[in-house]
Amino acid sequence: MREIKTIGVVGAGQMGTGIAQVAAVSGYRVLLFDTLPGAAAKASERIQANLSKLLAKGKLEQAVFDTAVQAVAVADTLKAAARADLVVEAAVEQVELKKEIFASLDQAAAPDVILASNTSSISLTEIASATGRPDKVIGMHFFNPAPVMKLLEVVKGCSTSQETIDTVMAIGRRMNKVTILSLDKAGFIVNRVLDPMLNEAIFLLEEGVGTAEDIDNGLKFGCNHPMGPLALADLIGLDVLLAVMEVLYREYADSKYRPAPLLKKMVRAGKLGKKTGEGFFKY
């Protein structure tokens, strides 16, 4: 099993920043890259601010803080990020964009570098087809916020090798994550169960069966969920939820995965949830 010392993260949005923070705290060196000028540098600053808060609250030891802050470096190019031992892509849920990134990483990285995607629904087999190393392509699906959520869903593509799986599962354990392994079926394990439930809650709201507050309270206090489905959809991002539902609907051709019309309408209106200040609730 290959030793991983440096992890590259491609994409410095909310998920990429969180993944980079988790990797740094776990003792890995991190190379953070984003195509948007200045985005990776700002993400690095956010990581330091987050770690400072944890240090102040006594949730992080000084030695770990010092090491983690020094571990994060900004990569100016994708090629620079590809110098890592493992690269995690955390771009938006668009299959062609991900394939383009993986094709570029495949050309830039050494032959033994593992290429992972944080995709929540897109086929790892299809992503791997853009590379010449499908045995070293794997899914590392972190959950938002990555530093807080305990789960890492590892996804095995059609050609992913056992060595790659073992290496990534070991990384997950070092990151103090509960690791689960899924076959490459649309939605994998978690989102194939979770997202249709969120979508159904949106149908309930659209049909006037209950208010947003009543629907969320029903699941929170009737099923002991920590957060209601509509609030969770807002946290995930309605555009992300819609993208996953569209993948499920397309892949399985089953009407139970049909995205709620209200979900489409909200996305078209730019009301994407917490990140835009308004979704099913206002923030």
mmCIF file of C-alpha atoms in Angstrom:
data_model
loop_
_atom_site.group_PDB
_atom_site.id
_atom_site.type_symbol
_atom_site.label_atom_id
_atom_site.label_comp_id
_atom_site.label_asym_id
_atom_site.label_seq_id
_atom_site.Cartn_x
_atom_site.Cartn_y
_atom_site.Cartn_z
ATOM 1 C CA MET A 1 0.000 0.000 0.000
ATOM 2 C CA ARG A 2 1.444 3.359 -1.088
ATOM 3 C CA GLU A 3 2.378 5.871 1.609
ATOM 4 C CA ILE A 4 0.525 9.163 1.223
ATOM 5 C CA LYS A 5 2.257 12.253 2.579
ATOM 6 C CA THR A 6 0.819 15.068 0.451
ATOM 7 C CA ILE A 7 -2.798 15.566 -0.613
ATOM 8 C CA GLY A 8 -3.738 17.927 -3.409
ATOM 9 C CA VAL A 9 -7.183 19.534 -3.360
ATOM 10 C CA VAL A 10 -8.601 20.929 -6.605
ATOM 11 C CA GLY A 11 -11.416 23.352 -5.860
ATOM 12 C CA ALA A 12 -11.309 25.849 -2.981
ATOM 13 C CA GLY A 13 -15.024 26.240 -2.389
ATOM 14 C CA GLN A 14 -16.805 25.169 0.774
ATOM 15 C CA MET A 15 -16.131 21.460 0.301
ATOM 16 C CA GLY A 16 -12.565 21.828 -0.937
ATOM 17 C CA THR A 17 -11.700 24.122 1.954
ATOM 18 C CA GLY A 18 -13.170 21.668 4.434
ATOM 19 C CA ILE A 19 -11.330 18.710 2.905
ATOM 20 C CA ALA A 20 -8.051 20.626 2.967
ATOM 21 C CA GLN A 21 -8.593 21.487 6.630
ATOM 22 C CA VAL A 22 -9.313 17.859 7.552
ATOM 23 C CA ALA A 23 -6.207 16.699 5.683
ATOM 24 C CA ALA A 24 -3.972 19.300 7.348
ATOM 25 C CA VAL A 25 -5.212 18.497 10.853
ATOM 26 C CA SER A 26 -4.633 14.803 10.120
ATOM 27 C CA GLY A 27 -0.958 15.401 9.463
ATOM 28 C CA TYR A 28 -0.892 15.580 5.675
ATOM 29 C CA ARG A 29 0.785 18.301 3.655
ATOM 30 C CA VAL A 30 -1.841 20.015 1.481
ATOM 31 C CA LEU A 31 -1.592 21.636 -1.950
ATOM 32 C CA LEU A 32 -4.727 23.705 -2.560
ATOM 33 C CA PHE A 33 -5.665 24.892 -6.061
ATOM 34 C CA ASP A 34 -8.567 26.740 -7.643
ATOM 35 C CA THR A 35 -8.958 28.155 -11.149
ATOM 36 C CA LEU A 36 -10.426 31.377 -9.723
ATOM 37 C CA PRO A 37 -7.530 33.746 -8.981
ATOM 38 C CA GLY A 38 -7.093 34.322 -5.259
ATOM 39 C CA ALA A 39 -9.669 31.704 -4.231
ATOM 40 C CA ALA A 40 -7.140 29.212 -2.880
ATOM 41 C CA ALA A 41 -5.332 31.915 -0.876
ATOM 42 C CA LYS A 42 -8.635 33.033 0.684
ATOM 43 C CA ALA A 43 -9.495 29.413 1.461
ATOM 44 C CA SER A 44 -6.137 29.028 3.201
ATOM 45 C CA GLU A 45 -6.945 32.084 5.316
ATOM 46 C CA ARG A 46 -10.372 30.606 6.192
ATOM 47 C CA ILE A 47 -8.719 27.374 7.278
ATOM 48 C CA GLN A 48 -6.358 29.253 9.586
ATOM 49 C CA ALA A 49 -9.272 31.240 11.026
ATOM 50 C CA ASN A 50 -11.271 28.054 11.607
ATOM 51 C CA LEU A 51 -8.346 26.357 13.300
ATOM 52 C CA SER A 52 -7.747 29.441 15.472
ATOM 53 C CA LYS A 53 -11.330 29.206 16.736
ATOM 54 C CA LEU A 54 -10.879 25.528 17.553
ATOM 55 C CA LEU A 55 -7.625 26.327 19.367
ATOM 56 C CA ALA A 56 -9.294 29.079 21.395
ATOM 57 C CA LYS A 57 -12.090 26.713 22.418
ATOM 58 C CA GLY A 58 -9.601 24.068 23.514
ATOM 59 C CA LYS A 59 -10.719 21.653 20.797
ATOM 60 C CA LEU A 60 -7.309 21.622 19.116
ATOM 61 C CA GLU A 61 -3.873 21.231 20.639
ATOM 62 C CA GLN A 62 -1.297 23.952 19.988
ATOM 63 C CA ALA A 63 1.118 21.510 18.332
ATOM 64 C CA VAL A 64 -1.570 20.257 15.951
ATOM 65 C CA PHE A 65 -2.589 23.841 15.157
ATOM 66 C CA ASP A 66 0.991 24.879 14.391
ATOM 67 C CA THR A 67 1.592 21.866 12.134
ATOM 68 C CA ALA A 68 -1.748 22.176 10.310
ATOM 69 C CA VAL A 69 -1.336 25.896 9.572
ATOM 70 C CA GLN A 70 2.110 25.279 8.119
ATOM 71 C CA ALA A 71 0.888 22.260 6.144
ATOM 72 C CA VAL A 72 -1.427 24.152 3.759
ATOM 73 C CA ALA A 73 0.231 25.616 0.672
ATOM 74 C CA VAL A 74 -1.422 27.338 -2.274
ATOM 75 C CA ALA A 75 -0.719 25.747 -5.663
ATOM 76 C CA ASP A 76 -0.595 28.273 -8.493
ATOM 77 C CA THR A 77 -1.413 25.718 -11.191
ATOM 78 C CA LEU A 78 -3.187 22.392 -11.550
ATOM 79 C CA LYS A 79 0.173 20.887 -12.440
ATOM 80 C CA ALA A 80 1.570 22.047 -9.109
ATOM 81 C CA ALA A 81 -1.332 20.448 -7.236
ATOM 82 C CA ALA A 82 -0.718 17.240 -9.178
ATOM 83 C CA ARG A 83 2.675 16.860 -7.472
ATOM 84 C CA ALA A 84 0.813 15.425 -4.487
ATOM 85 C CA ASP A 85 0.628 11.687 -3.706
ATOM 86 C CA LEU A 86 -3.156 11.831 -3.930
ATOM 87 C CA VAL A 87 -5.355 14.533 -5.480
ATOM 88 C CA VAL A 88 -8.970 15.126 -4.451
ATOM 89 C CA GLU A 89 -11.169 16.986 -6.946
ATOM 90 C CA ALA A 90 -13.889 19.091 -5.312
ATOM 91 C CA ALA A 91 -15.384 20.958 -8.274
ATOM 92 C CA VAL A 92 -19.089 21.452 -9.027
ATOM 93 C CA GLU A 93 -21.281 18.474 -9.965
ATOM 94 C CA GLN A 94 -20.806 18.614 -13.741
ATOM 95 C CA VAL A 95 -19.581 15.423 -15.348
ATOM 96 C CA GLU A 96 -17.826 17.027 -18.322
ATOM 97 C CA LEU A 97 -15.976 19.477 -16.075
ATOM 98 C CA LYS A 98 -14.826 16.662 -13.810
ATOM 99 C CA LYS A 99 -13.659 14.578 -16.776
ATOM 100 C CA GLU A 100 -11.727 17.577 -18.088
ATOM 101 C CA ILE A 101 -10.039 18.050 -14.704
ATOM 102 C CA PHE A 102 -9.176 14.361 -14.442
ATOM 103 C CA ALA A 103 -7.762 14.266 -17.959
ATOM 104 C CA SER A 104 -5.497 17.202 -17.071
ATOM 105 C CA LEU A 105 -4.482 15.643 -13.753
ATOM 106 C CA ASP A 106 -3.729 12.362 -15.495
ATOM 107 C CA GLN A 107 -1.285 14.147 -17.795
ATOM 108 C CA ALA A 108 0.318 16.189 -15.009
ATOM 109 C CA ALA A 109 0.609 13.640 -12.196
ATOM 110 C CA ALA A 110 3.152 10.866 -11.777
ATOM 111 C CA PRO A 111 1.833 7.424 -12.834
ATOM 112 C CA ASP A 112 1.363 6.172 -9.264
ATOM 113 C CA VAL A 113 -0.655 9.176 -8.024
ATOM 114 C CA ILE A 114 -4.221 8.374 -6.917
ATOM 115 C CA LEU A 115 -6.954 10.639 -8.331
ATOM 116 C CA ALA A 116 -10.080 10.961 -6.202
ATOM 117 C CA SER A 117 -13.371 12.791 -6.693
ATOM 118 C CA ASN A 118 -15.610 14.260 -4.015
ATOM 119 C CA THR A 119 -18.619 13.748 -6.306
ATOM 120 C CA SER A 120 -21.859 12.900 -4.518
ATOM 121 C CA SER A 121 -23.552 11.149 -7.430
ATOM 122 C CA ILE A 122 -21.588 11.090 -10.707
ATOM 123 C CA SER A 123 -20.197 7.786 -11.979
ATOM 124 C CA LEU A 124 -16.578 7.233 -10.978
ATOM 125 C CA THR A 125 -16.268 4.807 -13.887
ATOM 126 C CA GLU A 126 -17.180 7.571 -16.326
ATOM 127 C CA ILE A 127 -14.816 10.033 -14.648
ATOM 128 C CA ALA A 128 -12.026 7.433 -14.767
ATOM 129 C CA SER A 129 -12.585 6.943 -18.504
ATOM 130 C CA ALA A 130 -10.956 10.348 -19.050
ATOM 131 C CA THR A 131 -7.683 8.998 -17.641
ATOM 132 C CA GLY A 132 -5.142 6.318 -18.444
ATOM 133 C CA ARG A 133 -5.152 5.107 -14.835
ATOM 134 C CA PRO A 134 -8.730 3.929 -14.054
ATOM 135 C CA ASP A 135 -7.323 1.569 -11.412
ATOM 136 C CA LYS A 136 -6.169 4.624 -9.444
ATOM 137 C CA VAL A 137 -9.423 6.619 -9.699
ATOM 138 C CA ILE A 138 -11.739 6.480 -6.695
ATOM 139 C CA GLY A 139 -14.499 8.407 -4.959
ATOM 140 C CA MET A 140 -13.864 10.193 -1.660
ATOM 141 C CA HIS A 141 -17.266 11.654 -0.817
ATOM 142 C CA PHE A 142 -16.960 13.921 2.209
ATOM 143 C CA PHE A 143 -20.071 15.411 3.782
ATOM 144 C CA ASN A 144 -20.685 19.074 4.517
ATOM 145 C CA PRO A 145 -19.136 20.487 6.653
ATOM 146 C CA ALA A 146 -16.205 18.139 6.122
ATOM 147 C CA PRO A 147 -14.369 19.000 9.384
ATOM 148 C CA VAL A 148 -17.496 18.153 11.415
ATOM 149 C CA MET A 149 -19.250 15.298 9.609
ATOM 150 C CA LYS A 150 -17.834 11.912 10.587
ATOM 151 C CA LEU A 151 -18.546 9.973 7.392
ATOM 152 C CA LEU A 152 -16.319 9.347 4.381
ATOM 153 C CA GLU A 153 -18.093 7.453 1.603
ATOM 154 C CA VAL A 154 -15.472 5.697 -0.521
ATOM 155 C CA VAL A 155 -16.703 4.745 -3.990
ATOM 156 C CA LYS A 156 -15.212 1.977 -6.083
ATOM 157 C CA GLY A 157 -15.294 2.467 -9.855
ATOM 158 C CA CYS A 158 -15.419 -0.415 -12.313
ATOM 159 C CA SER A 159 -11.615 -0.653 -12.527
ATOM 160 C CA THR A 160 -10.532 0.713 -9.136
ATOM 161 C CA SER A 161 -7.833 -1.536 -7.697
ATOM 162 C CA GLN A 162 -7.944 -3.065 -4.226
ATOM 163 C CA GLU A 163 -4.659 -1.321 -3.419
ATOM 164 C CA THR A 164 -6.269 2.054 -4.194
ATOM 165 C CA ILE A 165 -9.281 1.184 -2.037
ATOM 166 C CA ASP A 166 -7.083 0.060 0.867
ATOM 167 C CA THR A 167 -4.973 3.218 0.645
ATOM 168 C CA VAL A 168 -7.975 5.545 0.678
ATOM 169 C CA MET A 169 -9.741 3.633 3.460
ATOM 170 C CA ALA A 170 -6.555 4.001 5.550
ATOM 171 C CA ILE A 171 -6.520 7.754 4.834
ATOM 172 C CA GLY A 172 -10.129 7.975 6.003
ATOM 173 C CA ARG A 173 -9.283 6.233 9.260
ATOM 174 C CA ARG A 174 -6.302 8.548 9.802
ATOM 175 C CA MET A 175 -8.700 11.459 9.296
ATOM 176 C CA ASN A 176 -10.812 9.950 12.091
ATOM 177 C CA LYS A 177 -13.700 9.318 9.710
ATOM 178 C CA VAL A 178 -16.147 6.438 9.678
ATOM 179 C CA THR A 179 -15.431 4.952 6.244
ATOM 180 C CA ILE A 180 -17.953 3.042 4.169
ATOM 181 C CA LEU A 181 -17.429 1.471 0.750
ATOM 182 C CA SER A 182 -19.983 1.786 -2.050
ATOM 183 C CA LEU A 183 -20.180 0.375 -5.544
ATOM 184 C CA ASP A 184 -20.403 2.874 -8.391
ATOM 185 C CA LYS A 185 -24.194 3.172 -8.596
ATOM 186 C CA ALA A 186 -25.772 6.616 -9.022
ATOM 187 C CA GLY A 187 -26.201 8.319 -5.648
ATOM 188 C CA PHE A 188 -24.010 5.679 -4.002
ATOM 189 C CA ILE A 189 -25.325 4.719 -0.532
ATOM 190 C CA VAL A 190 -26.175 7.915 1.304
ATOM 191 C CA ASN A 191 -27.601 10.171 -1.393
ATOM 192 C CA ARG A 192 -29.644 7.410 -2.975
ATOM 193 C CA VAL A 193 -31.557 7.229 0.312
ATOM 194 C CA LEU A 194 -31.273 10.828 1.531
ATOM 195 C CA ASP A 195 -31.902 13.000 -1.520
ATOM 196 C CA PRO A 196 -35.211 11.415 -2.575
ATOM 197 C CA MET A 197 -36.418 12.048 0.995
ATOM 198 C CA LEU A 198 -35.460 15.721 0.716
ATOM 199 C CA ASN A 199 -37.096 15.881 -2.708
ATOM 200 C CA GLU A 200 -40.296 14.368 -1.272
ATOM 201 C CA ALA A 201 -40.337 17.008 1.462
ATOM 202 C CA ILE A 202 -40.232 19.657 -1.287
ATOM 203 C CA PHE A 203 -43.177 17.952 -3.020
ATOM 204 C CA LEU A 204 -45.081 18.145 0.301
ATOM 205 C CA LEU A 205 -44.393 21.880 0.539
ATOM 206 C CA GLU A 206 -45.359 22.431 -3.094
ATOM 207 C CA GLU A 207 -48.641 20.562 -2.630
ATOM 208 C CA GLY A 208 -49.476 22.544 0.505
ATOM 209 C CA VAL A 209 -49.578 19.454 2.692
ATOM 210 C CA GLY A 210 -47.752 21.408 5.405
ATOM 211 C CA THR A 211 -45.722 24.533 5.985
ATOM 212 C CA ALA A 212 -41.948 24.394 5.784
ATOM 213 C CA GLU A 213 -41.807 24.611 9.577
ATOM 214 C CA ASP A 214 -44.360 21.808 10.066
ATOM 215 C CA ILE A 215 -42.642 19.505 7.560
ATOM 216 C CA ASP A 216 -39.273 20.019 9.222
ATOM 217 C CA ASN A 217 -40.675 19.646 12.745
ATOM 218 C CA GLY A 218 -42.446 16.470 11.667
ATOM 219 C CA LEU A 219 -39.159 14.818 10.734
ATOM 220 C CA LYS A 220 -37.157 16.358 13.577
ATOM 221 C CA PHE A 221 -39.488 15.323 16.367
ATOM 222 C CA GLY A 222 -41.286 12.390 14.752
ATOM 223 C CA CYS A 223 -38.162 10.641 13.446
ATOM 224 C CA ASN A 224 -35.585 12.173 15.802
ATOM 225 C CA HIS A 225 -33.662 13.770 12.927
ATOM 226 C CA PRO A 226 -31.237 16.502 14.077
ATOM 227 C CA MET A 227 -32.346 18.788 11.223
ATOM 228 C CA GLY A 228 -35.492 19.005 9.128
ATOM 229 C CA PRO A 229 -35.321 17.978 5.454
ATOM 230 C CA LEU A 230 -35.951 21.459 4.051
ATOM 231 C CA ALA A 231 -33.350 23.061 6.309
ATOM 232 C CA LEU A 232 -30.922 20.302 5.342
ATOM 233 C CA ALA A 233 -31.632 20.927 1.651
ATOM 234 C CA ASP A 234 -30.854 24.606 2.242
ATOM 235 C CA LEU A 235 -27.582 23.654 3.941
ATOM 236 C CA ILE A 236 -26.535 21.282 1.155
ATOM 237 C CA GLY A 237 -27.496 23.797 -1.540
ATOM 238 C CA LEU A 238 -30.603 23.437 -3.680
ATOM 239 C CA ASP A 239 -28.502 23.483 -6.848
ATOM 240 C CA VAL A 240 -26.475 20.544 -5.538
ATOM 241 C CA LEU A 241 -29.632 18.649 -4.567
ATOM 242 C CA LEU A 242 -31.143 19.266 -8.008
ATOM 243 C CA ALA A 243 -27.970 18.057 -9.730
ATOM 244 C CA VAL A 244 -28.042 14.807 -7.750
ATOM 245 C CA MET A 245 -31.746 14.231 -8.372
ATOM 246 C CA GLU A 246 -31.227 14.762 -12.094
ATOM 247 C CA VAL A 247 -28.428 12.182 -12.086
ATOM 248 C CA LEU A 248 -30.639 9.684 -10.230
ATOM 249 C CA TYR A 249 -33.568 10.312 -12.592
ATOM 250 C CA ARG A 250 -31.387 9.974 -15.666
ATOM 251 C CA GLU A 251 -29.493 6.890 -14.492
ATOM 252 C CA TYR A 252 -32.407 4.855 -13.135
ATOM 253 C CA ALA A 253 -35.210 6.160 -15.416
ATOM 254 C CA ASP A 254 -37.572 5.794 -12.457
ATOM 255 C CA SER A 255 -40.236 8.437 -11.753
ATOM 256 C CA LYS A 256 -39.599 8.236 -8.013
ATOM 257 C CA TYR A 257 -36.423 10.227 -8.653
ATOM 258 C CA ARG A 258 -38.158 13.028 -10.593
ATOM 259 C CA PRO A 259 -36.987 16.404 -9.208
ATOM 260 C CA ALA A 260 -39.791 18.411 -7.615
ATOM 261 C CA PRO A 261 -40.868 21.321 -9.863
ATOM 262 C CA LEU A 262 -40.535 23.669 -6.886
ATOM 263 C CA LEU A 263 -36.892 22.615 -6.504
ATOM 264 C CA LYS A 264 -36.236 23.544 -10.134
ATOM 265 C CA LYS A 265 -38.028 26.855 -9.666
ATOM 266 C CA MET A 266 -35.998 27.758 -6.583
ATOM 267 C CA VAL A 267 -32.733 27.038 -8.382
ATOM 268 C CA ARG A 268 -33.790 29.100 -11.390
ATOM 269 C CA ALA A 269 -34.630 31.967 -9.041
ATOM 270 C CA GLY A 270 -31.161 31.802 -7.504
ATOM 271 C CA LYS A 271 -32.568 30.875 -4.093
ATOM 272 C CA LEU A 272 -30.078 28.139 -3.393
ATOM 273 C CA GLY A 273 -30.317 27.967 0.383
ATOM 274 C CA LYS A 274 -27.971 29.095 3.113
ATOM 275 C CA LYS A 275 -25.135 30.063 0.749
ATOM 276 C CA THR A 276 -27.321 32.687 -0.973
ATOM 277 C CA GLY A 277 -29.177 33.796 2.164
ATOM 278 C CA GLU A 278 -32.512 32.326 1.094
ATOM 279 C CA GLY A 279 -33.949 28.940 0.227
ATOM 280 C CA PHE A 280 -36.939 27.388 1.943
ATOM 281 C CA PHE A 281 -35.920 29.534 4.902
ATOM 282 C CA LYS A 282 -34.177 32.921 5.138
ATOM 283 C CA TYR A 283 -30.702 33.251 6.654
#
